[in-house]
Amino acid sequence: MRRIILDVDTGNDDAVAIMMAGLHPEITLLGCTTVAGNLPVANTTENTLRVLHHIGRSDVPVFRGLASPFAPHPFPTPADFVSSATPVHQEELELLPSPVGVQPHTAVEWLVETLRNATEKITLVPVGPLTNIAAAVTLAPEIVDAVDEIVIMGGSASHGNETSQAEFNIFEDPVAAHVVVNAGFDRLTLVTLDATRKARVSAAQCRELEALGTPGATATAQILDYYIRGNSDKALGSAAVHDALCIAYLLDPSVIETARLHVGVDTVGFHTYGRTLIDLTGIGGTAPNASVALGADSAKFFDLLRSTLAA
Ligand code: BDR
Ligand code: CA
């Protein structure tokens, strides 16, 4: 049984990750913390509450997190940094509002208190910009000792998806990512775009999910139909469900291929701002500090998704 905290910027692929985590019997979802990223934090919070309500998990508390990056971008935005105009994530997911509201404590307060008081280890799964986690470990560095593993969706050892170099979650708050990577977590797993680009779901697979008829499967099909249409590679008729791969990994680690490597984050480069610096050959001579996912088994991923949503 994994006890996890999911930090999300919901976000269509985040929504699928929440449903997998909320529905799988081998995961105890202690709470969701929200952050600005795909959408402003008011939207990511509302979407998170809706998803949990839809799958009958309004008992999972939701804590609103930070509305802007840990460190503002230092550069005027060059053309290469401009995001796609077509929204990939729905501002408001087409699910009923939850009768349960957001919790009174902020995400960072709750993270610090929960990890300080933990009697069993907790797994942190941030799948948005790392703003909340960076703030929490800055306030209370000792909380890393309560974490058995941090599983981060972010970065790329090849090309980016926000700029030619940088992946969205890291690009949005590179200083936060730098703080988290260097915070002293025992086990840090970085699930990069090189892996998540293999965690694709097609329109045809959405029909398979729809046929399952459960609330989770039906909502996932609808949410991913929209996401596939909005994605920059929509011509493929499928889209990478990045964040859900982190949950699939918790259920079956063999769904990703990892290597022990050193990871840094570029927080100063103009053209490479927010790039994860993954030393693939070890030429830098610095000891590995992360397990980096560089590939994934597409069929296994979809099987885990389908079987979790079927229940
Ligand atoms: C990541 O960026 C966001 O748009 C997705 O939700 C995912 O967490 C992929 O780069
Ligand atoms: Ca996300």
CSV table of C-alpha atoms and ligand atoms in Angstrom, one decimal:
chain,number,residue,atom,x,y,z
A,1,MET,CA,0.0,0.0,0.0
A,2,ARG,CA,1.5,3.4,-1.0
A,3,ARG,CA,0.4,6.4,1.0
A,4,ILE,CA,0.7,9.3,-1.4
A,5,ILE,CA,0.2,13.1,-1.7
A,6,LEU,CA,-0.6,14.2,-5.3
A,7,ASP,CA,0.4,17.8,-6.2
A,8,VAL,CA,-1.5,18.8,-9.3
A,9,ASP,CA,-2.3,21.6,-11.7
A,10,THR,CA,-5.5,20.0,-13.0
A,11,GLY,CA,-5.3,20.0,-16.1
A,12,ASN,CA,-6.7,17.1,-18.2
A,13,ASP,CA,-3.9,14.7,-17.8
A,14,ASP,CA,-3.7,15.5,-14.1
A,15,ALA,CA,-7.4,14.6,-13.9
A,16,VAL,CA,-6.6,11.1,-15.2
A,17,ALA,CA,-3.8,10.8,-12.6
A,18,ILE,CA,-6.2,11.8,-9.8
A,19,MET,CA,-8.7,9.2,-10.9
A,20,MET,CA,-6.1,6.4,-11.1
A,21,ALA,CA,-4.8,7.3,-7.6
A,22,GLY,CA,-8.3,7.8,-6.1
A,23,LEU,CA,-9.6,4.5,-7.5
A,24,HIS,CA,-6.8,2.0,-7.1
A,25,PRO,CA,-7.1,-0.1,-3.9
A,26,GLU,CA,-3.3,-0.3,-3.5
A,27,ILE,CA,-2.9,3.5,-3.2
A,28,THR,CA,-4.0,5.6,-0.2
A,29,LEU,CA,-4.5,9.1,-1.5
A,30,LEU,CA,-4.0,11.2,1.6
A,31,GLY,CA,-4.8,14.5,-0.1
A,32,CYS,CA,-4.3,16.6,-3.2
A,33,THR,CA,-2.5,19.9,-3.2
A,34,THR,CA,-3.0,22.3,-6.1
A,35,VAL,CA,-0.7,24.7,-7.9
A,36,ALA,CA,-0.8,27.2,-10.7
A,37,GLY,CA,0.5,25.7,-14.0
A,38,ASN,CA,-1.8,24.5,-16.8
A,39,LEU,CA,-4.4,27.0,-15.4
A,40,PRO,CA,-4.6,29.5,-12.6
A,41,VAL,CA,-4.7,27.9,-9.2
A,42,ALA,CA,-8.4,28.8,-8.7
A,43,ASN,CA,-9.2,26.6,-11.8
A,44,THR,CA,-6.8,23.8,-10.9
A,45,THR,CA,-8.4,23.6,-7.4
A,46,GLU,CA,-12.0,23.6,-8.7
A,47,ASN,CA,-11.1,21.0,-11.3
A,48,THR,CA,-9.4,18.8,-8.7
A,49,LEU,CA,-12.5,19.0,-6.4
A,50,ARG,CA,-14.8,18.1,-9.4
A,51,VAL,CA,-12.7,15.0,-10.4
A,52,LEU,CA,-12.7,13.6,-6.8
A,53,HIS,CA,-16.4,14.2,-6.4
A,54,HIS,CA,-17.1,12.5,-9.8
A,55,ILE,CA,-15.4,9.3,-8.7
A,56,GLY,CA,-17.0,9.3,-5.2
A,57,ARG,CA,-13.8,10.4,-3.5
A,58,SER,CA,-14.8,13.8,-2.0
A,59,ASP,CA,-13.4,12.4,1.2
A,60,VAL,CA,-9.9,13.2,-0.1
A,61,PRO,CA,-9.0,16.7,1.1
A,62,VAL,CA,-7.9,19.3,-1.4
A,63,PHE,CA,-5.6,22.1,-0.4
A,64,ARG,CA,-5.0,25.2,-2.5
A,65,GLY,CA,-1.4,26.0,-3.2
A,66,LEU,CA,0.7,28.8,-4.6
A,67,ALA,CA,-0.7,31.0,-7.4
A,68,SER,CA,2.7,32.1,-8.9
A,69,PRO,CA,6.1,30.6,-9.3
A,70,PHE,CA,8.6,30.4,-6.5
A,71,ALA,CA,10.9,32.7,-8.6
A,72,PRO,CA,9.6,34.9,-11.4
A,73,HIS,CA,11.1,34.4,-14.8
A,74,PRO,CA,14.1,36.6,-15.1
A,75,PHE,CA,13.8,37.3,-18.9
A,76,PRO,CA,11.4,39.1,-21.1
A,77,THR,CA,9.6,36.3,-22.9
A,78,PRO,CA,11.4,35.5,-26.2
A,79,ALA,CA,9.4,34.2,-29.1
A,80,ASP,CA,10.6,30.6,-28.5
A,81,PHE,CA,9.0,30.7,-25.1
A,82,VAL,CA,5.4,31.5,-26.3
A,83,SER,CA,3.0,28.7,-25.5
A,84,SER,CA,0.5,27.4,-28.0
A,85,ALA,CA,-2.7,29.5,-28.3
A,86,THR,CA,-5.0,26.5,-28.4
A,87,PRO,CA,-5.9,25.5,-24.8
A,88,VAL,CA,-4.9,21.9,-24.2
A,89,HIS,CA,-6.5,21.8,-20.7
A,90,GLN,CA,-10.1,22.7,-19.9
A,91,GLU,CA,-10.5,25.7,-17.7
A,92,GLU,CA,-13.5,24.0,-16.1
A,93,LEU,CA,-13.9,20.3,-16.5
A,94,GLU,CA,-17.4,19.2,-17.6
A,95,LEU,CA,-18.1,17.5,-14.4
A,96,LEU,CA,-20.5,18.5,-11.6
A,97,PRO,CA,-19.2,20.8,-8.9
A,98,SER,CA,-18.4,19.1,-5.6
A,99,PRO,CA,-20.5,19.9,-2.6
A,100,VAL,CA,-17.2,19.7,-0.6
A,101,GLY,CA,-15.0,22.8,-0.7
A,102,VAL,CA,-11.3,23.4,-0.5
A,103,GLN,CA,-9.7,22.9,2.9
A,104,PRO,CA,-9.0,26.0,5.1
A,105,HIS,CA,-5.3,25.4,5.3
A,106,THR,CA,-3.0,26.2,2.4
A,107,ALA,CA,-1.2,23.4,0.6
A,108,VAL,CA,2.2,24.4,1.9
A,109,GLU,CA,1.0,24.5,5.5
A,110,TRP,CA,-0.7,21.1,5.2
A,111,LEU,CA,2.4,19.5,3.4
A,112,VAL,CA,4.6,20.7,6.2
A,113,GLU,CA,2.3,19.6,9.1
A,114,THR,CA,1.4,16.2,7.5
A,115,LEU,CA,5.1,15.3,6.8
A,116,ARG,CA,6.2,16.5,10.2
A,117,ASN,CA,3.7,14.4,12.0
A,118,ALA,CA,3.9,11.4,9.7
A,119,THR,CA,4.4,8.1,11.6
A,120,GLU,CA,4.7,6.1,8.3
A,121,LYS,CA,6.6,7.3,5.2
A,122,ILE,CA,4.7,9.1,2.5
A,123,THR,CA,5.3,9.2,-1.3
A,124,LEU,CA,5.1,12.7,-2.9
A,125,VAL,CA,3.9,12.8,-6.5
A,126,PRO,CA,4.1,16.3,-7.9
A,127,VAL,CA,2.8,16.5,-11.5
A,128,GLY,CA,2.8,20.2,-11.9
A,129,PRO,CA,5.3,23.0,-11.4
A,130,LEU,CA,7.3,22.3,-8.2
A,131,THR,CA,6.3,25.6,-6.4
A,132,ASN,CA,4.5,24.1,-3.4
A,133,ILE,CA,7.1,21.4,-2.8
A,134,ALA,CA,10.0,23.9,-3.0
A,135,ALA,CA,8.2,26.2,-0.6
A,136,ALA,CA,7.5,23.4,1.9
A,137,VAL,CA,11.1,22.1,1.9
A,138,THR,CA,12.4,25.6,2.3
A,139,LEU,CA,10.2,26.2,5.3
A,140,ALA,CA,10.9,22.8,6.9
A,141,PRO,CA,13.9,21.1,5.3
A,142,GLU,CA,13.5,18.1,7.7
A,143,ILE,CA,10.3,17.0,6.0
A,144,VAL,CA,12.3,15.2,3.4
A,145,ASP,CA,13.0,12.5,6.0
A,146,ALA,CA,9.3,11.5,6.0
A,147,VAL,CA,9.2,10.9,2.2
A,148,ASP,CA,10.1,7.4,1.0
A,149,GLU,CA,10.2,8.6,-2.7
A,150,ILE,CA,9.3,11.7,-4.6
A,151,VAL,CA,8.0,10.9,-8.1
A,152,ILE,CA,8.1,14.0,-10.3
A,153,MET,CA,6.6,14.4,-13.8
A,154,GLY,CA,9.0,16.8,-15.4
A,155,GLY,CA,12.0,17.4,-17.6
A,156,SER,CA,13.4,15.9,-20.7
A,157,ALA,CA,16.7,14.4,-21.8
A,158,SER,CA,15.8,15.3,-25.4
A,159,HIS,CA,13.6,18.1,-26.6
A,160,GLY,CA,11.1,20.1,-24.6
A,161,ASN,CA,7.4,20.8,-25.0
A,162,GLU,CA,7.2,24.4,-23.7
A,163,THR,CA,10.4,25.6,-25.4
A,164,SER,CA,12.7,23.6,-27.7
A,165,GLN,CA,14.7,22.8,-24.6
A,166,ALA,CA,12.4,22.8,-21.6
A,167,GLU,CA,9.5,20.7,-20.4
A,168,PHE,CA,6.4,22.7,-19.2
A,169,ASN,CA,6.4,21.8,-15.4
A,170,ILE,CA,10.1,22.6,-15.0
A,171,PHE,CA,10.0,25.6,-17.3
A,172,GLU,CA,7.2,27.2,-15.3
A,173,ASP,CA,9.3,27.3,-12.1
A,174,PRO,CA,12.9,26.2,-12.7
A,175,VAL,CA,14.2,27.6,-9.4
A,176,ALA,CA,11.6,25.5,-7.5
A,177,ALA,CA,12.7,22.5,-9.4
A,178,HIS,CA,16.3,23.2,-8.6
A,179,VAL,CA,15.4,23.5,-4.9
A,180,VAL,CA,13.5,20.2,-4.9
A,181,VAL,CA,16.2,18.3,-6.8
A,182,ASN,CA,18.7,19.4,-4.2
A,183,ALA,CA,16.5,19.1,-1.1
A,184,GLY,CA,18.0,15.8,0.0
A,185,PHE,CA,15.1,13.4,-0.8
A,186,ASP,CA,16.3,9.7,-0.4
A,187,ARG,CA,14.7,8.5,-3.7
A,188,LEU,CA,13.9,10.9,-6.5
A,189,THR,CA,12.3,9.5,-9.6
A,190,LEU,CA,12.0,11.9,-12.5
A,191,VAL,CA,9.5,10.8,-15.1
A,192,THR,CA,10.6,12.8,-18.2
A,193,LEU,CA,8.9,13.5,-21.5
A,194,ASP,CA,11.1,10.8,-23.0
A,195,ALA,CA,9.0,8.3,-21.0
A,196,THR,CA,5.6,10.1,-21.0
A,197,ARG,CA,5.6,10.5,-24.7
A,198,LYS,CA,5.1,6.7,-24.8
A,199,ALA,CA,2.1,6.9,-22.4
A,200,ARG,CA,-0.2,7.8,-25.2
A,201,VAL,CA,-4.0,7.2,-25.3
A,202,SER,CA,-5.7,7.2,-28.7
A,203,ALA,CA,-9.3,8.2,-29.6
A,204,ALA,CA,-10.0,4.5,-30.3
A,205,GLN,CA,-8.7,3.6,-26.8
A,206,CYS,CA,-11.1,6.3,-25.4
A,207,ARG,CA,-13.9,4.3,-26.9
A,208,GLU,CA,-12.7,1.2,-25.1
A,209,LEU,CA,-12.7,3.1,-21.8
A,210,GLU,CA,-16.1,4.5,-22.5
A,211,ALA,CA,-17.4,1.0,-23.0
A,212,LEU,CA,-16.4,0.1,-19.4
A,213,GLY,CA,-19.2,2.4,-18.3
A,214,THR,CA,-17.8,3.3,-14.8
A,215,PRO,CA,-17.7,6.9,-13.7
A,216,GLY,CA,-13.9,7.1,-13.9
A,217,ALA,CA,-13.6,5.4,-17.3
A,218,THR,CA,-16.4,7.5,-18.8
A,219,ALA,CA,-15.0,10.8,-17.5
A,220,THR,CA,-11.5,9.8,-18.6
A,221,ALA,CA,-12.7,9.1,-22.1
A,222,GLN,CA,-14.4,12.5,-22.3
A,223,ILE,CA,-11.5,14.4,-20.8
A,224,LEU,CA,-9.0,12.7,-23.1
A,225,ASP,CA,-11.1,13.2,-26.2
A,226,TYR,CA,-10.9,17.0,-25.5
A,227,TYR,CA,-7.1,16.7,-24.7
A,228,ILE,CA,-6.3,14.8,-27.9
A,229,ARG,CA,-8.2,17.5,-30.0
A,230,GLY,CA,-6.3,20.3,-28.2
A,231,ASN,CA,-2.8,18.7,-28.3
A,232,SER,CA,-0.1,20.0,-30.6
A,233,ASP,CA,0.4,16.6,-32.1
A,234,LYS,CA,-3.4,16.0,-32.6
A,235,ALA,CA,-2.6,14.7,-36.1
A,236,LEU,CA,-1.5,11.5,-34.4
A,237,GLY,CA,-5.1,11.0,-33.0
A,238,SER,CA,-3.6,10.3,-29.6
A,239,ALA,CA,-2.0,12.2,-26.8
A,240,ALA,CA,0.6,11.6,-24.0
A,241,VAL,CA,-1.2,11.3,-20.7
A,242,HIS,CA,2.0,12.4,-18.9
A,243,ASP,CA,0.9,12.6,-15.3
A,244,ALA,CA,-1.0,9.3,-15.2
A,245,LEU,CA,2.3,7.5,-16.0
A,246,CYS,CA,3.6,8.5,-12.5
A,247,ILE,CA,0.6,6.7,-10.9
A,248,ALA,CA,1.1,3.7,-13.3
A,249,TYR,CA,4.7,3.6,-12.1
A,250,LEU,CA,3.6,3.3,-8.4
A,251,LEU,CA,1.3,0.4,-9.4
A,252,ASP,CA,3.9,-1.4,-11.5
A,253,PRO,CA,7.5,0.1,-11.6
A,254,SER,CA,8.3,-2.0,-14.7
A,255,VAL,CA,6.0,0.3,-16.8
A,256,ILE,CA,9.0,2.7,-17.1
A,257,GLU,CA,12.7,2.2,-17.9
A,258,THR,CA,14.9,4.1,-15.5
A,259,ALA,CA,18.6,4.9,-15.3
A,260,ARG,CA,20.6,6.3,-12.3
A,261,LEU,CA,21.8,9.6,-13.5
A,262,HIS,CA,22.7,13.1,-12.3
A,263,VAL,CA,20.0,15.7,-12.9
A,264,GLY,CA,20.4,19.5,-12.6
A,265,VAL,CA,18.1,22.3,-13.7
A,266,ASP,CA,19.2,25.3,-15.8
A,267,THR,CA,18.0,28.4,-13.9
A,268,VAL,CA,20.1,30.9,-15.7
A,269,GLY,CA,20.4,30.1,-19.5
A,270,PHE,CA,18.5,32.4,-21.8
A,271,HIS,CA,17.7,29.8,-24.5
A,272,THR,CA,17.9,26.8,-22.1
A,273,TYR,CA,16.0,28.3,-19.1
A,274,GLY,CA,14.2,25.5,-17.4
A,275,ARG,CA,16.0,22.6,-19.2
A,276,THR,CA,16.7,19.6,-17.1
A,277,LEU,CA,20.5,18.9,-17.3
A,278,ILE,CA,20.5,15.1,-17.4
A,279,ASP,CA,24.1,13.7,-17.6
A,280,LEU,CA,23.4,10.7,-19.8
A,281,THR,CA,27.0,9.6,-20.0
A,282,GLY,CA,28.3,10.6,-16.6
A,283,ILE,CA,30.9,12.9,-18.2
A,284,GLY,CA,30.2,15.6,-15.6
A,285,GLY,CA,31.6,13.2,-12.9
A,286,THR,CA,28.9,14.1,-10.4
A,287,ALA,CA,27.3,11.2,-8.6
A,288,PRO,CA,23.8,10.2,-9.8
A,289,ASN,CA,21.0,11.8,-7.7
A,290,ALA,CA,17.9,10.5,-9.5
A,291,SER,CA,16.3,7.6,-11.2
A,292,VAL,CA,15.4,9.0,-14.5
A,293,ALA,CA,12.6,7.5,-16.6
A,294,LEU,CA,13.7,7.6,-20.3
A,295,GLY,CA,11.2,5.1,-21.7
A,296,ALA,CA,7.9,3.5,-21.0
A,297,ASP,CA,5.9,0.4,-22.1
A,298,SER,CA,2.9,1.8,-23.9
A,299,ALA,CA,0.8,-1.3,-23.7
A,300,LYS,CA,1.4,-1.9,-20.1
A,301,PHE,CA,0.5,1.7,-19.3
A,302,PHE,CA,-2.8,1.4,-21.0
A,303,ASP,CA,-3.6,-1.9,-19.3
A,304,LEU,CA,-2.9,-0.3,-15.9
A,305,LEU,CA,-5.1,2.6,-16.8
A,306,ARG,CA,-8.0,0.5,-18.1
A,307,SER,CA,-7.9,-2.0,-15.2
A,308,THR,CA,-7.8,0.8,-12.6
A,309,LEU,CA,-10.7,2.6,-14.2
A,310,ALA,CA,-12.8,-0.5,-14.7
A,311,ALA,CA,-13.2,-1.1,-11.0
B,1,BDR,C1,3.2,18.3,-18.1
B,1,BDR,O1,2.8,19.7,-18.4
B,1,BDR,C2,1.4,19.8,-18.2
B,1,BDR,O2,0.8,20.5,-19.2
B,1,BDR,C3,0.9,18.4,-18.0
B,1,BDR,O3,-0.2,18.4,-17.1
B,1,BDR,C4,2.0,17.6,-17.5
B,1,BDR,O4,2.1,17.7,-16.1
B,1,BDR,C5,3.8,17.7,-19.4
B,1,BDR,O5,4.8,18.5,-19.8
B,2,CA,CA,0.2,18.5,-14.7
